[in-house]
């Protein structure tokens, strides 16, 4: 007789691979929104009067970029984005359950119990691991997406491809250059991951347990992903803007030979300077594009968590 307990949970390697592959599908769709987000976040950097804007909104970025740079323009940074998503989402989905179950056991709860605090902690920890692993890829992806030969915003760096980008960073900034912004990346991804998986699972559970929608419904996945995307956007947007700025900022060499960013010392310094000069709303530049980018990536959770535990 078949077991009524549902399908066997995915192993950590299975969840890692499945999460990474699903994320690659999502990034193909969402990368144009990521390009728009990056350019909107860099527009008017540390400028009090931002009346002379290159781009009006997300749609304006996509239209102007397509017209001036073609499809290649709206898909800049796609190759490193694939590798980054495999690392980040693979780690996020692959390590989430082991971290959650281990934390549950450590504090005396059942490994299968869905506890909000341990779920948030597991999401934040797995996201931080992925962010640290993928930082060099996110760095070059952001710089490649910022580059525009026709309507530039922010510091411009022209890389031929991912390999040229990585070698250029090492040559110009040393190996430590590949770690630039890691602290902001870990903070950003930990904050987003702390609510992404738990909010998705909670929303899906409510829809099913209250009899609103069946577990395998397309609408269940869509609504759960959208709600989760809103949670992620609310908590992650300021640090996402900071990360883009820290990755793309110009650098300078100190008397001791150390190469550092010339605009921001760390994430807190960046948050303060942006708020002081551009206002708090400066943290939220590119929010609409960020939501369009987040939702497809939240949907990949449905590939790795097809049924509620």
Tab-separated table of C-alpha atoms in Angstrom:
chain	number	residue	atom	x	y	z
A	1	UNK	CA	0.000	0.000	0.000
A	2	UNK	CA	1.319	3.416	-0.905
A	3	UNK	CA	2.287	5.679	1.963
A	4	UNK	CA	-0.138	8.508	2.728
A	5	UNK	CA	2.603	10.690	4.098
A	6	UNK	CA	3.367	12.205	0.721
A	7	UNK	CA	6.508	12.146	-1.406
A	8	UNK	CA	9.923	11.552	0.092
A	9	UNK	CA	11.665	14.873	0.913
A	10	UNK	CA	14.464	15.910	-1.408
A	11	UNK	CA	18.004	15.248	-0.245
A	12	UNK	CA	20.402	18.179	0.171
A	13	UNK	CA	22.242	17.459	-3.138
A	14	UNK	CA	18.919	17.070	-4.978
A	15	UNK	CA	17.568	20.327	-3.582
A	16	UNK	CA	20.855	22.116	-4.387
A	17	UNK	CA	20.865	20.971	-8.037
A	18	UNK	CA	17.128	21.445	-8.544
A	19	UNK	CA	17.163	24.876	-6.947
A	20	UNK	CA	20.121	25.982	-9.059
A	21	UNK	CA	18.677	24.750	-12.348
A	22	UNK	CA	15.278	26.255	-11.645
A	23	UNK	CA	16.949	29.570	-10.825
A	24	UNK	CA	18.714	29.562	-14.207
A	25	UNK	CA	15.328	29.351	-15.918
A	26	UNK	CA	14.076	32.221	-13.784
A	27	UNK	CA	17.130	34.412	-14.386
A	28	UNK	CA	16.691	34.202	-18.170
A	29	UNK	CA	13.286	35.830	-17.745
A	30	UNK	CA	14.203	38.242	-14.962
A	31	UNK	CA	17.620	39.478	-16.129
A	32	UNK	CA	16.221	42.459	-18.122
A	33	UNK	CA	14.500	43.644	-14.934
A	34	UNK	CA	17.806	43.218	-13.099
A	35	UNK	CA	19.541	45.408	-15.687
A	36	UNK	CA	16.829	48.052	-15.247
A	37	UNK	CA	17.084	47.847	-11.452
A	38	UNK	CA	20.864	48.228	-11.503
A	39	UNK	CA	20.787	51.311	-13.707
A	40	UNK	CA	17.983	52.953	-11.752
A	41	UNK	CA	19.857	52.356	-8.488
A	42	UNK	CA	22.994	54.000	-9.896
A	43	UNK	CA	21.161	56.941	-11.432
A	44	UNK	CA	21.720	60.159	-9.495
A	45	UNK	CA	24.273	58.550	-7.177
A	46	UNK	CA	25.012	60.866	-4.224
A	47	UNK	CA	23.404	63.779	-6.063
A	48	UNK	CA	20.904	65.928	-4.175
A	49	UNK	CA	19.068	67.206	-7.250
A	50	UNK	CA	18.143	64.278	-9.472
A	51	UNK	CA	15.895	66.219	-11.832
A	52	UNK	CA	18.068	65.463	-14.871
A	53	UNK	CA	17.403	61.743	-15.015
A	54	UNK	CA	18.548	59.498	-17.834
A	55	UNK	CA	15.773	56.991	-17.136
A	56	UNK	CA	12.227	57.713	-15.916
A	57	UNK	CA	11.201	54.250	-14.742
A	58	UNK	CA	11.649	50.522	-15.362
A	59	UNK	CA	9.832	50.493	-18.684
A	60	UNK	CA	11.823	53.503	-19.879
A	61	UNK	CA	15.087	51.711	-19.087
A	62	UNK	CA	14.016	48.609	-21.006
A	63	UNK	CA	12.764	50.582	-24.012
A	64	UNK	CA	15.834	52.819	-24.259
A	65	UNK	CA	18.263	49.974	-23.666
A	66	UNK	CA	16.618	47.772	-26.292
A	67	UNK	CA	16.532	50.619	-28.798
A	68	UNK	CA	20.168	51.640	-28.270
A	69	UNK	CA	21.861	48.357	-27.323
A	70	UNK	CA	19.555	45.642	-28.639
A	71	UNK	CA	18.668	42.386	-26.886
A	72	UNK	CA	22.278	42.054	-25.798
A	73	UNK	CA	21.861	45.244	-23.800
A	74	UNK	CA	18.907	44.064	-21.719
A	75	UNK	CA	20.616	40.711	-21.155
A	76	UNK	CA	23.971	42.083	-20.015
A	77	UNK	CA	25.542	39.998	-17.265
A	78	UNK	CA	23.464	36.923	-18.084
A	79	UNK	CA	26.372	34.435	-18.065
A	80	UNK	CA	27.675	35.292	-14.567
A	81	UNK	CA	24.065	35.558	-13.399
A	82	UNK	CA	23.560	31.880	-14.273
A	83	UNK	CA	26.541	30.747	-12.213
A	84	UNK	CA	25.616	33.059	-9.354
A	85	UNK	CA	22.051	31.760	-9.222
A	86	UNK	CA	23.221	28.146	-9.188
A	87	UNK	CA	25.415	28.906	-6.178
A	88	UNK	CA	23.013	31.150	-4.275
A	89	UNK	CA	19.715	29.375	-4.877
A	90	UNK	CA	21.357	25.983	-4.721
A	91	UNK	CA	22.747	26.860	-1.289
A	92	UNK	CA	19.538	28.582	-0.200
A	93	UNK	CA	17.311	25.633	-1.081
A	94	UNK	CA	19.847	22.879	-0.498
A	95	UNK	CA	20.924	23.969	2.992
A	96	UNK	CA	17.629	25.407	4.238
A	97	UNK	CA	16.136	22.141	5.509
A	98	UNK	CA	19.361	20.776	7.070
A	99	UNK	CA	19.940	24.099	8.866
A	100	UNK	CA	16.310	24.278	10.026
A	101	UNK	CA	16.182	20.692	11.247
A	102	UNK	CA	19.545	20.966	12.993
A	103	UNK	CA	18.487	24.167	14.753
A	104	UNK	CA	15.187	22.585	15.777
A	105	UNK	CA	16.993	19.602	17.262
A	106	UNK	CA	19.503	21.852	19.040
A	107	UNK	CA	16.774	23.738	20.913
A	108	UNK	CA	14.747	20.610	21.636
A	109	UNK	CA	12.088	20.806	18.924
A	110	UNK	CA	11.091	18.072	16.517
A	111	UNK	CA	13.122	18.308	13.272
A	112	UNK	CA	9.871	18.356	11.276
A	113	UNK	CA	8.224	21.126	13.319
A	114	UNK	CA	7.660	24.367	11.399
A	115	UNK	CA	8.869	27.010	13.845
A	116	UNK	CA	8.962	30.636	12.639
A	117	UNK	CA	12.164	31.572	14.441
A	118	UNK	CA	14.191	28.559	13.272
A	119	UNK	CA	12.786	28.895	9.744
A	120	UNK	CA	13.898	32.533	9.548
A	121	UNK	CA	17.316	31.668	10.982
A	122	UNK	CA	17.759	28.780	8.538
A	123	UNK	CA	16.752	30.996	5.621
A	124	UNK	CA	19.161	33.736	6.655
A	125	UNK	CA	22.053	31.310	7.218
A	126	UNK	CA	21.611	29.407	3.962
A	127	UNK	CA	21.292	32.684	2.064
A	128	UNK	CA	24.459	34.072	3.643
A	129	UNK	CA	26.403	30.950	2.641
A	130	UNK	CA	25.219	31.301	-0.952
A	131	UNK	CA	26.011	35.022	-1.055
A	132	UNK	CA	29.570	34.462	0.143
A	133	UNK	CA	30.128	31.731	-2.450
A	134	UNK	CA	28.699	33.763	-5.308
A	135	UNK	CA	30.101	37.219	-4.509
A	136	UNK	CA	32.688	37.409	-7.348
A	137	UNK	CA	29.973	36.506	-9.871
A	138	UNK	CA	27.513	39.052	-8.503
A	139	UNK	CA	30.261	41.695	-8.559
A	140	UNK	CA	31.045	41.322	-12.239
A	141	UNK	CA	27.374	40.820	-13.132
A	142	UNK	CA	26.467	44.169	-11.586
A	143	UNK	CA	29.317	45.966	-13.321
A	144	UNK	CA	28.442	44.422	-16.686
A	145	UNK	CA	24.775	45.394	-16.272
A	146	UNK	CA	25.706	48.959	-15.326
A	147	UNK	CA	27.725	49.460	-18.514
A	148	UNK	CA	25.987	51.307	-21.329
A	149	UNK	CA	27.779	52.766	-24.365
A	150	UNK	CA	24.829	55.054	-25.081
A	151	UNK	CA	23.180	56.156	-21.803
A	152	UNK	CA	25.698	55.571	-18.995
A	153	UNK	CA	24.929	55.977	-15.297
A	154	UNK	CA	27.394	55.398	-12.471
A	155	UNK	CA	30.970	54.227	-12.899
A	156	UNK	CA	31.462	52.521	-16.266
A	157	UNK	CA	33.624	49.457	-16.862
A	158	UNK	CA	33.637	47.693	-20.209
A	159	UNK	CA	34.245	43.941	-20.012
A	160	UNK	CA	34.237	41.680	-23.064
A	161	UNK	CA	32.945	38.663	-21.160
A	162	UNK	CA	32.919	37.061	-17.714
A	163	UNK	CA	36.487	35.775	-17.927
A	164	UNK	CA	37.754	39.181	-19.002
A	165	UNK	CA	35.791	40.764	-16.146
A	166	UNK	CA	37.242	38.432	-13.511
A	167	UNK	CA	40.792	38.821	-14.814
A	168	UNK	CA	40.397	42.615	-14.994
A	169	UNK	CA	39.240	42.793	-11.378
A	170	UNK	CA	42.196	40.689	-10.209
A	171	UNK	CA	44.678	42.674	-12.324
A	172	UNK	CA	43.391	46.096	-11.272
A	173	UNK	CA	42.242	45.444	-7.711
A	174	UNK	CA	44.017	42.246	-6.682
A	175	UNK	CA	42.396	39.044	-5.476
A	176	UNK	CA	40.748	41.018	-2.679
A	177	UNK	CA	38.857	42.874	-5.372
A	178	UNK	CA	36.755	39.768	-5.951
A	179	UNK	CA	35.604	40.028	-2.347
A	180	UNK	CA	34.522	43.651	-2.652
A	181	UNK	CA	31.048	44.100	-1.201
A	182	UNK	CA	30.925	40.649	0.408
A	183	UNK	CA	29.713	42.112	3.704
A	184	UNK	CA	26.875	43.908	1.933
A	185	UNK	CA	26.091	40.811	-0.165
A	186	UNK	CA	25.840	38.573	2.899
A	187	UNK	CA	23.668	41.124	4.699
A	188	UNK	CA	21.401	41.572	1.675
A	189	UNK	CA	20.925	37.899	0.915
A	190	UNK	CA	20.593	36.879	4.556
A	191	UNK	CA	17.824	39.448	5.030
A	192	UNK	CA	16.003	38.368	1.879
A	193	UNK	CA	16.415	34.647	2.511
A	194	UNK	CA	15.274	35.007	6.117
A	195	UNK	CA	11.755	35.703	4.843
A	196	UNK	CA	11.697	34.229	1.333
A	197	UNK	CA	11.295	30.525	1.999
A	198	UNK	CA	9.369	30.874	5.296
A	199	UNK	CA	6.868	33.372	3.809
A	200	UNK	CA	6.392	31.198	0.718
A	201	UNK	CA	5.783	28.090	2.814
A	202	UNK	CA	3.475	29.939	5.243
A	203	UNK	CA	1.361	31.444	2.440
A	204	UNK	CA	1.075	28.120	0.627
A	205	UNK	CA	0.130	26.337	3.845
A	206	UNK	CA	-2.607	28.880	4.578
A	207	UNK	CA	-4.077	28.585	1.080
A	208	UNK	CA	-4.191	24.798	1.267
A	209	UNK	CA	-5.110	24.230	4.908
A	210	UNK	CA	-7.967	26.734	4.722
A	211	UNK	CA	-9.313	25.040	1.597
A	212	UNK	CA	-8.820	28.109	-0.593
A	213	UNK	CA	-6.691	26.378	-3.239
A	214	UNK	CA	-5.282	22.871	-3.793
A	215	UNK	CA	-1.584	22.260	-3.119
A	216	UNK	CA	-0.728	21.548	-6.754
A	217	UNK	CA	-2.613	24.492	-8.258
A	218	UNK	CA	-0.762	26.946	-10.499
A	219	UNK	CA	-2.513	29.751	-8.611
A	220	UNK	CA	-1.213	28.423	-5.301
A	221	UNK	CA	2.348	28.686	-6.578
A	222	UNK	CA	1.747	32.106	-8.144
A	223	UNK	CA	0.093	33.665	-5.091
A	224	UNK	CA	2.633	32.163	-2.689
A	225	UNK	CA	5.503	33.413	-4.847
A	226	UNK	CA	4.026	36.899	-5.148
A	227	UNK	CA	3.409	37.260	-1.421
A	228	UNK	CA	6.904	35.985	-0.687
A	229	UNK	CA	8.306	38.429	-3.237
A	230	UNK	CA	6.648	41.339	-1.440
A	231	UNK	CA	8.140	40.254	1.883
A	232	UNK	CA	11.590	39.940	0.321
A	233	UNK	CA	11.300	43.298	-1.412
A	234	UNK	CA	10.260	45.077	1.779
A	235	UNK	CA	13.188	43.817	3.823
A	236	UNK	CA	15.916	43.627	1.173
A	237	UNK	CA	15.541	46.713	-1.043
A	238	UNK	CA	17.766	49.161	0.919
A	239	UNK	CA	20.616	46.668	1.202
A	240	UNK	CA	20.198	45.717	-2.462
A	241	UNK	CA	20.709	49.346	-3.488
A	242	UNK	CA	23.734	49.553	-1.191
A	243	UNK	CA	25.211	46.390	-2.716
A	244	UNK	CA	24.855	47.716	-6.268
A	245	UNK	CA	26.533	50.983	-5.260
A	246	UNK	CA	29.406	49.261	-3.420
A	247	UNK	CA	30.091	46.877	-6.290
A	248	UNK	CA	30.101	49.593	-8.906
A	249	UNK	CA	31.845	52.429	-7.045
A	250	UNK	CA	35.217	53.713	-8.302
A	251	UNK	CA	38.292	52.657	-6.362
A	252	UNK	CA	41.398	54.396	-5.060
A	253	UNK	CA	44.788	53.214	-3.811
A	254	UNK	CA	45.813	54.182	-0.281
A	255	UNK	CA	49.436	55.058	0.654
A	256	UNK	CA	49.847	51.549	2.061
A	257	UNK	CA	48.889	50.078	-1.321
A	258	UNK	CA	45.436	48.893	-0.277
A	259	UNK	CA	42.726	49.398	-2.893
A	260	UNK	CA	39.409	50.571	-1.458
A	261	UNK	CA	36.149	52.038	-2.675
A	262	UNK	CA	36.278	55.804	-2.991
A	263	UNK	CA	32.609	56.472	-2.127
A	264	UNK	CA	31.535	54.009	0.561
A	265	UNK	CA	33.520	52.338	3.363
A	266	UNK	CA	30.923	49.736	4.322
A	267	UNK	CA	27.149	49.049	4.087
A	268	UNK	CA	26.269	51.301	7.046
A	269	UNK	CA	28.316	54.163	5.584
A	270	UNK	CA	26.532	53.691	2.248
A	271	UNK	CA	23.068	53.675	3.835
A	272	UNK	CA	23.899	56.861	5.741
A	273	UNK	CA	25.350	58.746	2.764
A	274	UNK	CA	22.476	57.799	0.464
A	275	UNK	CA	19.882	58.903	3.029
A	276	UNK	CA	21.768	62.106	3.829
A	277	UNK	CA	22.246	63.258	0.230
A	278	UNK	CA	19.448	61.586	-1.760
A	279	UNK	CA	16.931	61.108	1.031
A	280	UNK	CA	15.601	57.833	2.423
A	281	UNK	CA	13.753	57.235	-0.854
A	282	UNK	CA	17.181	56.855	-2.436
A	283	UNK	CA	17.303	53.411	-0.805
A	284	UNK	CA	14.259	52.427	-2.832
A	285	UNK	CA	15.385	53.326	-6.340
A	286	UNK	CA	14.486	50.562	-8.777
A	287	UNK	CA	11.883	49.003	-6.458
A	288	UNK	CA	9.420	48.130	-9.233
A	289	UNK	CA	12.150	46.516	-11.319
A	290	UNK	CA	13.355	44.668	-8.223
A	291	UNK	CA	9.887	43.167	-7.702
A	292	UNK	CA	9.792	42.004	-11.318
A	293	UNK	CA	13.187	40.418	-10.718
A	294	UNK	CA	12.296	38.793	-7.398
A	295	UNK	CA	9.001	37.100	-8.294
A	296	UNK	CA	10.375	34.626	-10.892
A	297	UNK	CA	13.156	33.682	-8.475
A	298	UNK	CA	10.717	33.129	-5.636
A	299	UNK	CA	8.762	30.861	-7.969
A	300	UNK	CA	11.707	28.462	-8.186
A	301	UNK	CA	10.901	27.424	-4.632
A	302	UNK	CA	7.857	25.629	-6.045
A	303	UNK	CA	10.223	23.301	-7.918
A	304	UNK	CA	11.968	22.236	-4.723
A	305	UNK	CA	9.013	22.347	-2.335
A	306	UNK	CA	6.172	20.866	-4.434
A	307	UNK	CA	4.135	19.802	-1.379
A	308	UNK	CA	3.681	21.242	2.060
A	309	UNK	CA	5.501	19.227	4.728
